[in-house]
Tab-separated table of C-alpha atoms in Angstrom:
chain	number	residue	atom	x	y	z
A	7	MET	CA	0.000	0.000	0.000
A	8	LYS	CA	2.815	2.290	0.897
A	9	LYS	CA	4.554	1.456	-2.422
A	10	LEU	CA	1.355	2.188	-4.344
A	11	THR	CA	0.995	5.595	-2.718
A	12	ILE	CA	4.564	6.566	-3.635
A	13	ILE	CA	4.027	5.484	-7.250
A	14	GLN	CA	0.793	7.481	-7.453
A	15	ILE	CA	2.546	10.568	-6.102
A	16	LEU	CA	5.356	10.224	-8.651
A	17	VAL	CA	2.909	9.816	-11.536
A	18	LEU	CA	0.918	12.835	-10.392
A	19	ALA	CA	4.103	14.909	-10.129
A	20	CYS	CA	5.127	13.913	-13.644
A	21	LEU	CA	1.699	14.878	-14.957
A	22	LEU	CA	1.884	18.235	-13.220
A	23	ILE	CA	5.392	18.906	-14.542
A	24	THR	CA	4.338	17.939	-18.063
A	25	GLY	CA	1.273	20.091	-17.863
A	26	CYS	CA	3.280	23.068	-16.658
A	27	THR	CA	5.990	22.752	-19.299
A	28	ASP	CA	3.988	21.756	-22.384
A	29	ASN	CA	3.095	25.370	-23.153
A	30	PHE	CA	5.969	27.012	-21.335
A	31	GLU	CA	7.542	28.520	-24.478
A	32	GLU	CA	4.229	29.775	-25.794
A	33	ILE	CA	3.176	31.289	-22.464
A	34	ASN	CA	6.542	32.958	-21.846
A	35	THR	CA	7.010	34.419	-25.344
A	36	ASN	CA	6.347	38.113	-25.711
A	37	PRO	CA	4.200	38.470	-28.848
A	38	ASN	CA	5.323	42.081	-29.216
A	39	ALA	CA	9.046	41.254	-29.279
A	40	PRO	CA	10.026	39.446	-32.508
A	41	GLU	CA	12.741	36.860	-31.991
A	42	ALA	CA	14.330	37.337	-35.410
A	43	VAL	CA	14.558	40.393	-37.625
A	44	SER	CA	13.308	39.781	-41.144
A	45	ALA	CA	15.452	40.204	-44.252
A	46	ASN	CA	13.417	43.136	-45.519
A	47	LEU	CA	13.860	45.147	-42.300
A	48	LEU	CA	17.589	44.476	-42.288
A	49	THR	CA	17.823	45.360	-45.978
A	50	SER	CA	16.036	48.643	-45.371
A	51	THR	CA	18.587	49.545	-42.712
A	52	VAL	CA	21.744	48.544	-44.545
A	53	THR	CA	20.862	49.922	-47.988
A	54	SER	CA	19.822	53.248	-46.460
A	55	GLU	CA	22.713	53.572	-44.012
A	56	ILE	CA	25.421	52.563	-46.477
A	57	THR	CA	24.199	54.809	-49.282
A	58	ARG	CA	23.668	57.843	-47.047
A	59	THR	CA	26.953	57.428	-45.172
A	60	LEU	CA	29.080	56.954	-48.299
A	61	THR	CA	27.619	60.077	-49.872
A	62	GLN	CA	27.973	62.166	-46.737
A	63	GLU	CA	31.644	61.143	-46.517
A	64	GLY	CA	32.112	62.063	-50.167
A	65	TYR	CA	30.349	65.403	-49.773
A	66	SER	CA	32.583	66.404	-46.894
A	67	ASP	CA	35.994	64.732	-46.911
A	68	GLY	CA	36.009	62.944	-50.275
A	69	ASN	CA	35.484	66.201	-52.177
A	70	THR	CA	38.106	67.863	-50.010
A	71	ILE	CA	40.887	65.358	-50.525
A	72	THR	CA	40.376	65.491	-54.311
A	73	GLN	CA	40.464	69.309	-54.077
A	74	LEU	CA	37.008	69.926	-55.469
A	75	MET	CA	36.078	71.667	-52.243
A	76	ALA	CA	37.994	73.456	-49.469
A	77	LYS	CA	36.949	74.339	-45.942
A	78	ASN	CA	37.204	77.919	-44.739
A	79	ASN	CA	36.723	76.859	-41.108
A	80	PHE	CA	38.091	73.843	-39.217
A	81	PRO	CA	40.312	72.905	-42.204
A	82	GLY	CA	42.409	70.289	-40.393
A	83	PHE	CA	41.426	67.424	-42.683
A	84	ALA	CA	42.972	69.179	-45.704
A	85	GLN	CA	46.138	69.774	-43.678
A	86	PHE	CA	46.252	65.986	-43.169
A	87	ASP	CA	45.794	66.357	-39.430
A	88	TRP	CA	44.373	62.849	-39.237
A	89	GLY	CA	43.784	60.895	-36.071
A	90	ASP	CA	40.985	58.332	-35.748
A	91	GLN	CA	39.713	59.265	-39.179
A	92	GLY	CA	37.393	57.394	-41.459
A	93	MET	CA	34.736	54.709	-41.480
A	94	TRP	CA	36.169	51.766	-39.535
A	95	ASN	CA	33.437	51.658	-36.899
A	96	PHE	CA	30.680	52.241	-39.418
A	97	PHE	CA	31.623	49.361	-41.693
A	98	TYR	CA	32.389	46.881	-38.931
A	99	GLY	CA	29.156	47.910	-37.246
A	100	ILE	CA	26.970	47.259	-40.273
A	101	LEU	CA	28.704	44.128	-41.623
A	102	PRO	CA	27.022	41.822	-39.040
A	103	GLU	CA	23.612	43.003	-40.276
A	104	ILE	CA	24.636	42.218	-43.843
A	105	ASP	CA	25.785	38.804	-42.649
A	106	ASP	CA	22.359	38.271	-41.053
A	107	ILE	CA	20.682	38.958	-44.405
A	108	LEU	CA	23.003	36.425	-46.016
A	109	GLU	CA	22.181	33.773	-43.422
A	110	ILE	CA	18.437	34.360	-43.784
A	111	SER	CA	18.705	34.210	-47.575
A	112	ARG	CA	20.343	30.787	-47.378
A	113	ALA	CA	18.303	29.254	-44.530
A	114	GLU	CA	15.673	26.611	-45.193
A	115	GLY	CA	12.264	28.256	-45.350
A	116	THR	CA	13.573	31.758	-46.050
A	117	GLN	CA	15.883	31.083	-49.000
A	118	ASN	CA	15.973	33.855	-51.563
A	119	SER	CA	18.703	34.271	-54.145
A	120	THR	CA	18.003	37.989	-54.607
A	121	TYR	CA	18.563	38.773	-50.941
A	122	GLU	CA	21.656	36.592	-51.135
A	123	GLY	CA	22.991	38.615	-54.074
A	124	ILE	CA	22.216	41.910	-52.350
A	125	ALA	CA	24.049	40.808	-49.195
A	126	LEU	CA	27.084	39.569	-51.116
A	127	THR	CA	27.264	42.824	-53.088
A	128	LEU	CA	27.084	44.978	-49.973
A	129	ARG	CA	29.589	42.814	-48.092
A	130	ALA	CA	32.046	43.211	-50.970
A	131	LEU	CA	31.455	46.968	-51.054
A	132	CYS	CA	32.138	47.328	-47.328
A	133	PHE	CA	35.302	45.234	-47.254
A	134	ALA	CA	36.666	46.908	-50.397
A	135	ASN	CA	36.214	50.303	-48.776
A	136	LEU	CA	37.834	49.131	-45.566
A	137	THR	CA	40.970	47.821	-47.238
A	138	ASP	CA	41.174	50.795	-49.615
A	139	LEU	CA	41.002	53.181	-46.661
A	140	TYR	CA	43.246	51.341	-44.199
A	141	GLY	CA	45.264	48.604	-45.956
A	142	ASN	CA	45.388	45.280	-44.089
A	143	VAL	CA	42.201	44.840	-42.053
A	144	PRO	CA	40.285	42.028	-40.316
A	145	TYR	CA	38.485	40.029	-42.986
A	146	ALA	CA	38.298	36.224	-42.624
A	147	GLU	CA	37.711	36.418	-38.856
A	148	ALA	CA	35.967	39.792	-38.822
A	149	LEU	CA	32.466	38.360	-38.356
A	150	ALA	CA	33.408	35.333	-36.262
A	151	GLY	CA	32.630	36.836	-32.860
A	152	GLN	CA	29.192	35.330	-32.351
A	153	SER	CA	29.735	32.089	-34.251
A	154	GLU	CA	33.263	31.226	-33.137
A	155	GLY	CA	33.944	33.498	-30.182
A	156	ILE	CA	36.739	35.354	-31.999
A	157	PHE	CA	36.713	38.928	-30.741
A	158	THR	CA	40.299	39.824	-31.620
A	159	PRO	CA	40.434	38.971	-35.326
A	160	VAL	CA	43.633	38.785	-37.326
A	161	TYR	CA	44.282	41.337	-40.047
A	162	ASP	CA	44.420	39.942	-43.573
A	163	ASN	CA	46.495	41.395	-46.380
A	164	GLN	CA	44.939	43.490	-49.115
A	165	GLU	CA	45.507	40.950	-51.872
A	166	MET	CA	43.589	38.274	-49.961
A	167	ILE	CA	40.774	40.706	-49.211
A	168	TYR	CA	40.467	41.655	-52.871
A	169	ASP	CA	40.294	37.977	-53.779
A	170	GLY	CA	37.363	37.686	-51.381
A	171	VAL	CA	35.676	40.856	-52.616
A	172	LEU	CA	35.818	39.736	-56.244
A	173	ALA	CA	34.649	36.216	-55.324
A	174	ASP	CA	31.654	37.702	-53.462
A	175	LEU	CA	30.709	39.855	-56.447
A	176	GLU	CA	31.009	36.922	-58.837
A	177	ALA	CA	28.788	34.863	-56.510
A	178	ALA	CA	26.364	37.799	-56.327
A	179	ASP	CA	26.162	37.856	-60.120
A	180	ALA	CA	25.271	34.146	-60.155
A	181	ALA	CA	22.678	34.518	-57.398
A	182	LEU	CA	21.025	37.558	-58.956
A	183	ALA	CA	20.985	35.894	-62.381
A	184	GLN	CA	18.311	33.557	-60.968
A	185	ASN	CA	15.999	36.594	-61.033
A	186	GLN	CA	13.995	35.456	-58.004
A	187	SER	CA	11.304	37.866	-56.906
A	188	ILE	CA	10.855	39.088	-53.343
A	189	SER	CA	7.310	38.787	-52.045
A	190	GLY	CA	5.965	41.829	-50.230
A	191	ALA	CA	8.048	44.871	-49.352
A	192	SER	CA	11.726	44.255	-50.092
A	193	GLY	CA	13.059	46.974	-47.794
A	194	ASP	CA	15.593	47.887	-50.486
A	195	VAL	CA	15.757	51.684	-50.868
A	196	ILE	CA	18.033	51.543	-53.921
A	197	TYR	CA	16.409	49.210	-56.455
A	198	ASP	CA	13.334	47.979	-54.540
A	199	GLY	CA	14.566	44.391	-54.660
A	200	ASN	CA	15.001	44.280	-58.446
A	201	PRO	CA	17.546	41.501	-59.116
A	202	VAL	CA	18.303	42.740	-62.638
A	203	GLN	CA	19.426	46.121	-61.323
A	204	TRP	CA	21.375	44.662	-58.409
A	205	ARG	CA	23.169	42.371	-60.840
A	206	LYS	CA	24.226	45.424	-62.843
A	207	LEU	CA	25.585	47.063	-59.702
A	208	ALA	CA	27.475	43.923	-58.679
A	209	ASN	CA	29.175	43.743	-62.069
A	210	ALA	CA	29.854	47.478	-62.186
A	211	LEU	CA	31.626	47.111	-58.842
A	212	ARG	CA	33.587	44.204	-60.290
A	213	LEU	CA	34.772	46.513	-63.079
A	214	ARG	CA	35.747	49.150	-60.496
A	215	TYR	CA	37.762	46.735	-58.393
A	216	LEU	CA	39.353	44.863	-61.273
A	217	LEU	CA	40.687	48.126	-62.661
A	218	ARG	CA	41.879	49.043	-59.165
A	219	ILE	CA	44.145	45.999	-58.958
A	220	SER	CA	45.238	46.205	-62.600
A	221	LYS	CA	48.725	47.480	-61.694
A	222	GLN	CA	49.278	44.164	-59.921
A	223	ARG	CA	47.381	41.678	-62.093
A	224	ASP	CA	46.316	41.010	-65.641
A	225	VAL	CA	42.572	41.622	-65.399
A	226	SER	CA	41.906	41.759	-69.138
A	227	SER	CA	39.933	38.560	-69.548
A	228	ALA	CA	37.810	39.179	-66.440
A	229	MET	CA	36.912	42.747	-67.433
A	230	GLN	CA	36.286	41.829	-71.063
A	231	ALA	CA	33.950	39.008	-70.038
A	232	ILE	CA	31.836	41.402	-67.965
A	233	VAL	CA	31.677	43.912	-70.814
A	234	ASN	CA	30.751	41.207	-73.322
A	235	ALA	CA	27.954	39.917	-71.075
A	236	GLY	CA	26.494	43.411	-70.804
A	237	ASN	CA	25.054	43.039	-67.299
A	238	TYR	CA	26.492	46.186	-65.726
A	239	ILE	CA	25.400	49.775	-65.083
A	240	ASN	CA	25.221	51.308	-68.542
A	241	SER	CA	22.689	54.151	-68.299
A	242	ASN	CA	21.628	56.708	-65.730
A	243	SER	CA	18.465	54.718	-65.131
A	244	ASP	CA	20.750	52.018	-63.680
A	245	ASN	CA	22.385	54.364	-61.147
A	246	ALA	CA	22.508	53.012	-57.590
A	247	THR	CA	20.897	56.018	-55.919
A	248	LEU	CA	18.701	56.864	-52.956
A	249	THR	CA	16.172	59.666	-53.354
A	250	TYR	CA	15.346	61.352	-50.069
A	251	SER	CA	11.659	61.694	-49.192
A	252	GLY	CA	12.181	64.710	-46.925
A	253	THR	CA	9.624	63.419	-44.423
A	254	SER	CA	12.095	63.345	-41.526
A	255	ASN	CA	15.675	64.329	-40.723
A	256	THR	CA	16.800	60.765	-41.400
A	257	ASP	CA	15.118	60.795	-44.810
A	258	SER	CA	16.495	64.186	-45.839
A	259	TRP	CA	19.709	65.355	-47.461
A	260	PRO	CA	21.909	65.537	-44.323
A	261	GLU	CA	23.190	69.089	-44.824
A	262	SER	CA	19.613	70.377	-45.018
A	263	THR	CA	19.026	69.392	-41.391
A	264	GLY	CA	22.085	71.187	-40.004
A	265	ARG	CA	22.924	74.783	-39.240
A	266	ILE	CA	23.643	77.278	-42.005
A	267	GLY	CA	26.980	78.090	-40.348
A	268	GLY	CA	28.152	74.517	-40.889
A	269	PHE	CA	27.063	74.669	-44.514
A	270	ASP	CA	28.938	77.936	-45.054
A	271	GLU	CA	32.221	76.346	-43.963
A	272	LYS	CA	32.527	74.629	-47.353
A	273	SER	CA	33.882	76.558	-50.338
A	274	LEU	CA	34.965	76.018	-53.920
A	275	CYS	CA	38.594	74.868	-54.087
A	276	ASP	CA	40.892	76.786	-56.434
A	277	THR	CA	42.048	73.468	-57.947
A	278	ALA	CA	38.477	72.683	-59.011
A	279	LEU	CA	37.955	76.238	-60.258
A	280	GLU	CA	40.905	75.772	-62.598
A	281	TYR	CA	39.281	72.597	-63.979
A	282	PHE	CA	35.932	74.323	-64.422
A	283	ASN	CA	37.457	77.366	-66.124
A	284	ARG	CA	39.633	75.229	-68.408
A	285	PHE	CA	36.626	73.196	-69.543
A	286	ASN	CA	34.036	76.010	-69.430
A	287	ASP	CA	32.141	73.536	-67.274
A	288	PRO	CA	28.438	74.092	-66.452
A	289	ARG	CA	28.702	71.977	-63.296
A	290	LEU	CA	30.431	74.936	-61.644
A	291	ASP	CA	27.160	76.879	-61.649
A	292	ILE	CA	25.193	73.814	-60.520
A	293	TRP	CA	27.311	72.904	-57.487
A	294	PHE	CA	28.466	76.380	-56.394
A	295	ASP	CA	27.229	79.959	-56.035
A	296	ARG	CA	29.056	83.113	-57.041
A	297	ASN	CA	30.225	85.240	-54.159
A	298	SER	CA	28.553	88.477	-53.102
A	299	ASP	CA	30.504	90.388	-55.766
A	300	GLY	CA	29.186	88.090	-58.491
A	301	ASN	CA	32.545	86.378	-58.990
A	302	TRP	CA	33.831	82.835	-58.914
A	303	VAL	CA	36.566	82.608	-56.303
A	304	GLY	CA	38.373	79.435	-55.300
A	305	MET	CA	40.061	78.788	-51.976
A	306	PRO	CA	43.505	77.164	-51.643
A	307	ILE	CA	43.587	73.704	-50.112
A	308	GLY	CA	45.404	72.955	-46.893
A	309	LEU	CA	45.420	76.311	-45.118
A	310	ASN	CA	45.543	76.290	-41.337
A	311	GLN	CA	42.709	77.791	-39.294
A	312	ASP	CA	44.119	81.325	-39.101
A	313	ASN	CA	45.072	81.474	-42.765
A	314	ALA	CA	41.788	79.937	-43.886
A	315	ARG	CA	39.772	82.521	-41.954
A	316	ALA	CA	41.969	85.352	-43.224
A	317	PHE	CA	41.603	84.206	-46.849
A	318	ASP	CA	37.858	83.863	-46.423
A	319	ASP	CA	37.530	87.356	-44.953
A	320	ALA	CA	39.665	88.935	-47.676
A	321	ASN	CA	38.406	87.068	-50.745
A	322	SER	CA	34.919	85.679	-50.037
A	323	PRO	CA	35.381	82.368	-51.887
A	324	SER	CA	32.376	80.834	-53.599
A	325	ARG	CA	30.159	78.652	-51.396
A	326	LEU	CA	28.296	75.513	-52.402
A	327	ASP	CA	24.937	76.054	-54.071
A	328	VAL	CA	22.672	76.878	-51.149
A	329	ASP	CA	19.416	75.913	-52.847
A	330	LEU	CA	20.638	72.468	-53.905
A	331	PHE	CA	22.747	71.505	-50.915
A	332	TYR	CA	21.086	73.286	-48.007
A	333	TYR	CA	17.538	74.544	-48.496
A	334	SER	CA	16.268	71.448	-50.297
A	335	ALA	CA	15.841	68.213	-48.352
A	336	THR	CA	15.240	66.140	-51.490
A	337	ASP	CA	16.978	67.562	-54.582
A	338	ALA	CA	20.414	66.109	-53.811
A	339	GLU	CA	20.561	62.310	-53.828
A	340	ALA	CA	22.751	59.747	-52.141
A	341	PHE	CA	24.458	57.111	-54.250
A	342	ILE	CA	26.772	54.122	-54.290
A	343	MET	CA	27.774	54.165	-57.944
A	344	LYS	CA	26.658	55.918	-61.119
A	345	ASN	CA	26.871	55.268	-64.841
A	346	SER	CA	29.387	58.070	-65.393
A	347	GLU	CA	31.991	56.282	-63.267
A	348	VAL	CA	31.484	53.022	-65.150
A	349	GLN	CA	31.961	54.705	-68.526
A	350	PHE	CA	35.222	56.296	-67.389
A	351	ILE	CA	36.393	52.924	-66.043
A	352	LEU	CA	35.825	51.405	-69.472
A	353	ALA	CA	37.461	54.363	-71.230
A	354	GLU	CA	40.615	53.981	-69.132
A	355	ALA	CA	40.628	50.207	-69.571
A	356	VAL	CA	40.543	50.632	-73.345
A	357	ALA	CA	43.170	53.376	-73.261
A	358	ARG	CA	45.516	51.085	-71.321
A	359	GLY	CA	44.864	48.141	-73.642
A	360	ILE	CA	43.138	46.110	-70.930
A	361	ILE	CA	39.924	45.620	-72.927
A	362	SER	CA	38.906	46.230	-76.511
A	363	GLY	CA	36.622	49.057	-77.521
A	364	ASN	CA	36.531	52.751	-78.336
A	365	ALA	CA	38.054	54.849	-75.555
A	366	GLU	CA	36.681	58.090	-76.985
A	367	ALA	CA	33.136	56.708	-77.102
A	368	PHE	CA	33.326	55.580	-73.475
A	369	TYR	CA	34.880	58.921	-72.448
A	370	ASN	CA	32.127	60.878	-74.185
A	371	ALA	CA	29.515	58.625	-72.589
A	372	GLY	CA	31.029	59.263	-69.162
A	373	VAL	CA	30.948	63.033	-69.611
A	374	ARG	CA	27.402	62.915	-70.978
A	375	ALA	CA	26.178	60.670	-68.166
A	376	SER	CA	27.553	63.016	-65.508
A	377	MET	CA	26.226	66.133	-67.203
A	378	ASN	CA	22.779	64.628	-67.800
A	379	TYR	CA	22.563	63.459	-64.203
A	380	TRP	CA	23.090	67.038	-63.006
A	381	GLY	CA	20.503	68.438	-65.442
A	382	VAL	CA	22.618	69.577	-68.397
A	383	SER	CA	20.795	69.140	-71.727
A	384	ASP	CA	22.051	66.850	-74.484
A	385	ALA	CA	22.573	69.831	-76.804
A	386	ASP	CA	24.730	71.595	-74.221
A	387	VAL	CA	26.705	68.411	-73.583
A	388	THR	CA	27.395	68.036	-77.294
A	389	ALA	CA	28.696	71.614	-77.445
A	390	TYR	CA	30.779	71.008	-74.313
A	391	LEU	CA	32.404	67.917	-75.800
A	392	ALA	CA	33.264	69.821	-78.981
A	393	GLN	CA	35.525	72.245	-77.111
A	394	PRO	CA	39.240	71.639	-77.804
A	395	ALA	CA	39.997	71.506	-74.081
A	396	VAL	CA	37.383	68.791	-73.541
A	397	ALA	CA	37.485	66.727	-76.748
A	398	TYR	CA	39.159	63.387	-76.108
A	399	ASP	CA	42.729	63.308	-77.360
A	400	GLY	CA	43.950	60.059	-75.815
A	401	SER	CA	45.256	61.821	-72.716
A	402	LEU	CA	44.871	59.913	-69.467
A	403	GLU	CA	45.239	63.201	-67.590
A	404	LEU	CA	42.161	64.600	-69.363
A	405	LEU	CA	40.203	61.385	-68.897
A	406	LEU	CA	40.979	61.080	-65.192
A	407	THR	CA	40.349	64.776	-64.499
A	408	GLN	CA	36.890	64.413	-66.009
A	409	LYS	CA	36.390	61.241	-63.977
A	410	THR	CA	37.399	63.048	-60.778
A	411	ILE	CA	34.840	65.776	-61.444
A	412	ALA	CA	32.164	63.168	-62.159
A	413	LEU	CA	32.967	61.491	-58.827
A	414	TRP	CA	31.709	64.533	-56.915
A	415	ASN	CA	30.138	63.243	-53.661
A	416	VAL	CA	31.033	59.583	-54.425
A	417	ASP	CA	32.746	58.697	-51.122
A	418	TYR	CA	36.548	58.473	-51.597
A	419	GLN	CA	36.666	57.023	-55.118
A	420	GLY	CA	38.428	60.050	-56.603
A	421	TRP	CA	41.185	59.725	-53.986
A	422	PHE	CA	41.540	56.002	-54.669
A	423	ASN	CA	41.926	56.744	-58.385
A	424	TYR	CA	44.566	59.382	-57.653
A	425	ARG	CA	46.493	56.925	-55.487
A	426	ARG	CA	46.500	54.357	-58.284
A	427	THR	CA	47.289	56.683	-61.173
A	428	GLY	CA	48.731	59.936	-59.793
A	429	LEU	CA	46.193	61.761	-61.964
A	430	PRO	CA	45.101	64.452	-61.910
A	431	ALA	CA	48.162	65.684	-60.021
A	432	LEU	CA	47.449	66.891	-56.484
A	433	GLU	CA	49.822	68.840	-54.272
A	434	PRO	CA	49.594	69.409	-50.515
A	435	GLY	CA	48.584	72.882	-49.355
A	436	PRO	CA	50.937	75.456	-47.845
A	437	ASP	CA	50.114	74.506	-44.249
A	438	SER	CA	50.269	70.746	-44.711
A	439	LEU	CA	51.253	68.755	-41.632
A	440	ASN	CA	52.566	65.928	-43.837
A	441	GLY	CA	55.418	67.704	-45.573
A	442	ASP	CA	55.318	67.428	-49.354
A	443	LEU	CA	53.613	64.002	-49.305
A	444	TYR	CA	50.008	63.410	-50.298
A	445	PRO	CA	48.551	60.759	-47.938
A	446	VAL	CA	47.422	57.347	-49.137
A	447	ARG	CA	45.581	55.813	-46.180
A	448	PHE	CA	43.861	56.468	-42.884
A	449	LEU	CA	45.350	55.501	-39.537
A	450	TYR	CA	43.995	52.499	-37.694
A	451	PRO	CA	41.652	53.503	-34.850
A	452	SER	CA	43.475	53.943	-31.556
A	453	SER	CA	41.029	51.474	-29.987
A	454	GLU	CA	42.645	48.683	-32.004
A	455	GLN	CA	45.932	49.261	-30.200
A	456	THR	CA	44.156	48.536	-26.936
A	457	LEU	CA	41.515	45.947	-27.805
A	458	ASN	CA	43.330	43.977	-30.506
A	459	ARG	CA	46.935	44.882	-29.831
A	460	THR	CA	48.703	41.693	-30.925
A	461	ASN	CA	46.986	41.554	-34.310
A	462	TYR	CA	47.310	45.316	-34.730
A	463	GLN	CA	51.059	45.099	-34.216
A	464	ALA	CA	51.332	42.212	-36.675
A	465	ALA	CA	49.447	44.237	-39.289
A	466	VAL	CA	51.610	47.307	-38.753
A	467	GLY	CA	54.729	45.174	-39.116
A	468	ALA	CA	53.445	43.571	-42.305
A	469	MET	CA	52.502	46.909	-43.876
A	470	GLY	CA	55.622	48.776	-42.847
A	471	GLY	CA	54.067	51.144	-40.327
A	472	ASP	CA	50.832	52.798	-39.265
A	473	ASN	CA	51.135	56.202	-40.879
A	474	ILE	CA	49.221	57.964	-43.626
A	475	ASN	CA	51.984	57.486	-46.224
A	476	VAL	CA	52.172	53.664	-46.270
A	477	LYS	CA	50.942	52.375	-49.624
A	478	GLY	CA	48.774	49.314	-50.052
A	479	TRP	CA	49.204	46.312	-52.317
A	480	TRP	CA	47.262	47.563	-55.336
A	481	GLU	CA	49.124	50.897	-55.362
A	482	THR	CA	52.563	49.318	-55.637
A	483	GLY	CA	52.076	47.254	-58.802
A	484	THR	CA	54.350	47.788	-61.782
A	485	ARG	CA	52.188	46.778	-64.763
A	486	TYR	CA	51.883	50.474	-65.660
């Protein structure tokens, strides 16, 4: 009897435990707190943040280092007074979200080749920018913190990173070629989930990065294959752009939400004014305003604070166009890559004998694409191209000067082109803090010396130092 009672108690306890735990997960799940973020929400974040941040960097520092713009106040960047400069934290902060999109796109039940291609394209874009800005950076172990517990990743060399970047873009091309639709809202603020357009961007980026490493490697067959296939950005309707809605500060051209004093700190650089005058270029009047005397006045690059303020007071250099870049929240767009850049890439590749084609035709297409984007009519572009100073004559200096102008606001691409080619020639300003050297990289963040010291030191040793004059792998090739 005693044994029976004990058995009954045990059975009853088991039943109670089972009853309490059967619905435990359901009862203790907050229906208002989603356990996993969907691909479309992640895509909305990363496409918006990447596009806006790249353009804001180009508008401020990218235009400055290519001497299209100069600052009349707080001009330290143009003096090369660089500390923890650049986009390290931004890229390494957003890469895990891109990786989440990739995992979702490949997981059973949520597989989607278009999301996969988008994620691969954006991952390649981020890592290419990181290595172009800094040199050797964490790559293979960069995203292994959660999965493998690696929180002090090794730095990989630039050649290895470029191999990975190009492999990602090739895989993106294959994934996007499947042309799989995305049901519902895609979250994509660039192409609204259109795989055809994303495939064109992926291949346009491949052309950009293949040309970038062309001093080190023979990229002829790879570039020619992309051109022959025709799946790359080839018209302004293909541009990878974000149009601001103006409905909030986040969805507005960033400068339009700031103070007018901050806007007024940016002026026309005298280097750019020389380009515009030489070419009789209508983009001068689109991007800048005449000063109060009705004149175009450029400001020298690289003045210190006192000299910059004195020059500004004495000469009133031309400011950026206030209607386009300050008063309007929507007229200026953000972008990752435009058709004009692609056409100049192809023009240079033909001029260097890397691919076959007509360099003049690609050059003219690049000029026309840039002009049309900024509202210049076809008739005016035709007249512009007919000018002796503009007409293509086989000169790489002419071609790359026009490309630099067309890269207005496109992150640091003009600087990367200068570092590869030395064209158009750029000289430090009179108050440079870097002697007569034009810098070629940003410094690693000081936090890396503390949080990842061993791998930081290994990277510095491999590169030959952590200073702004240490060249990367693709800059030191000898093919041309």
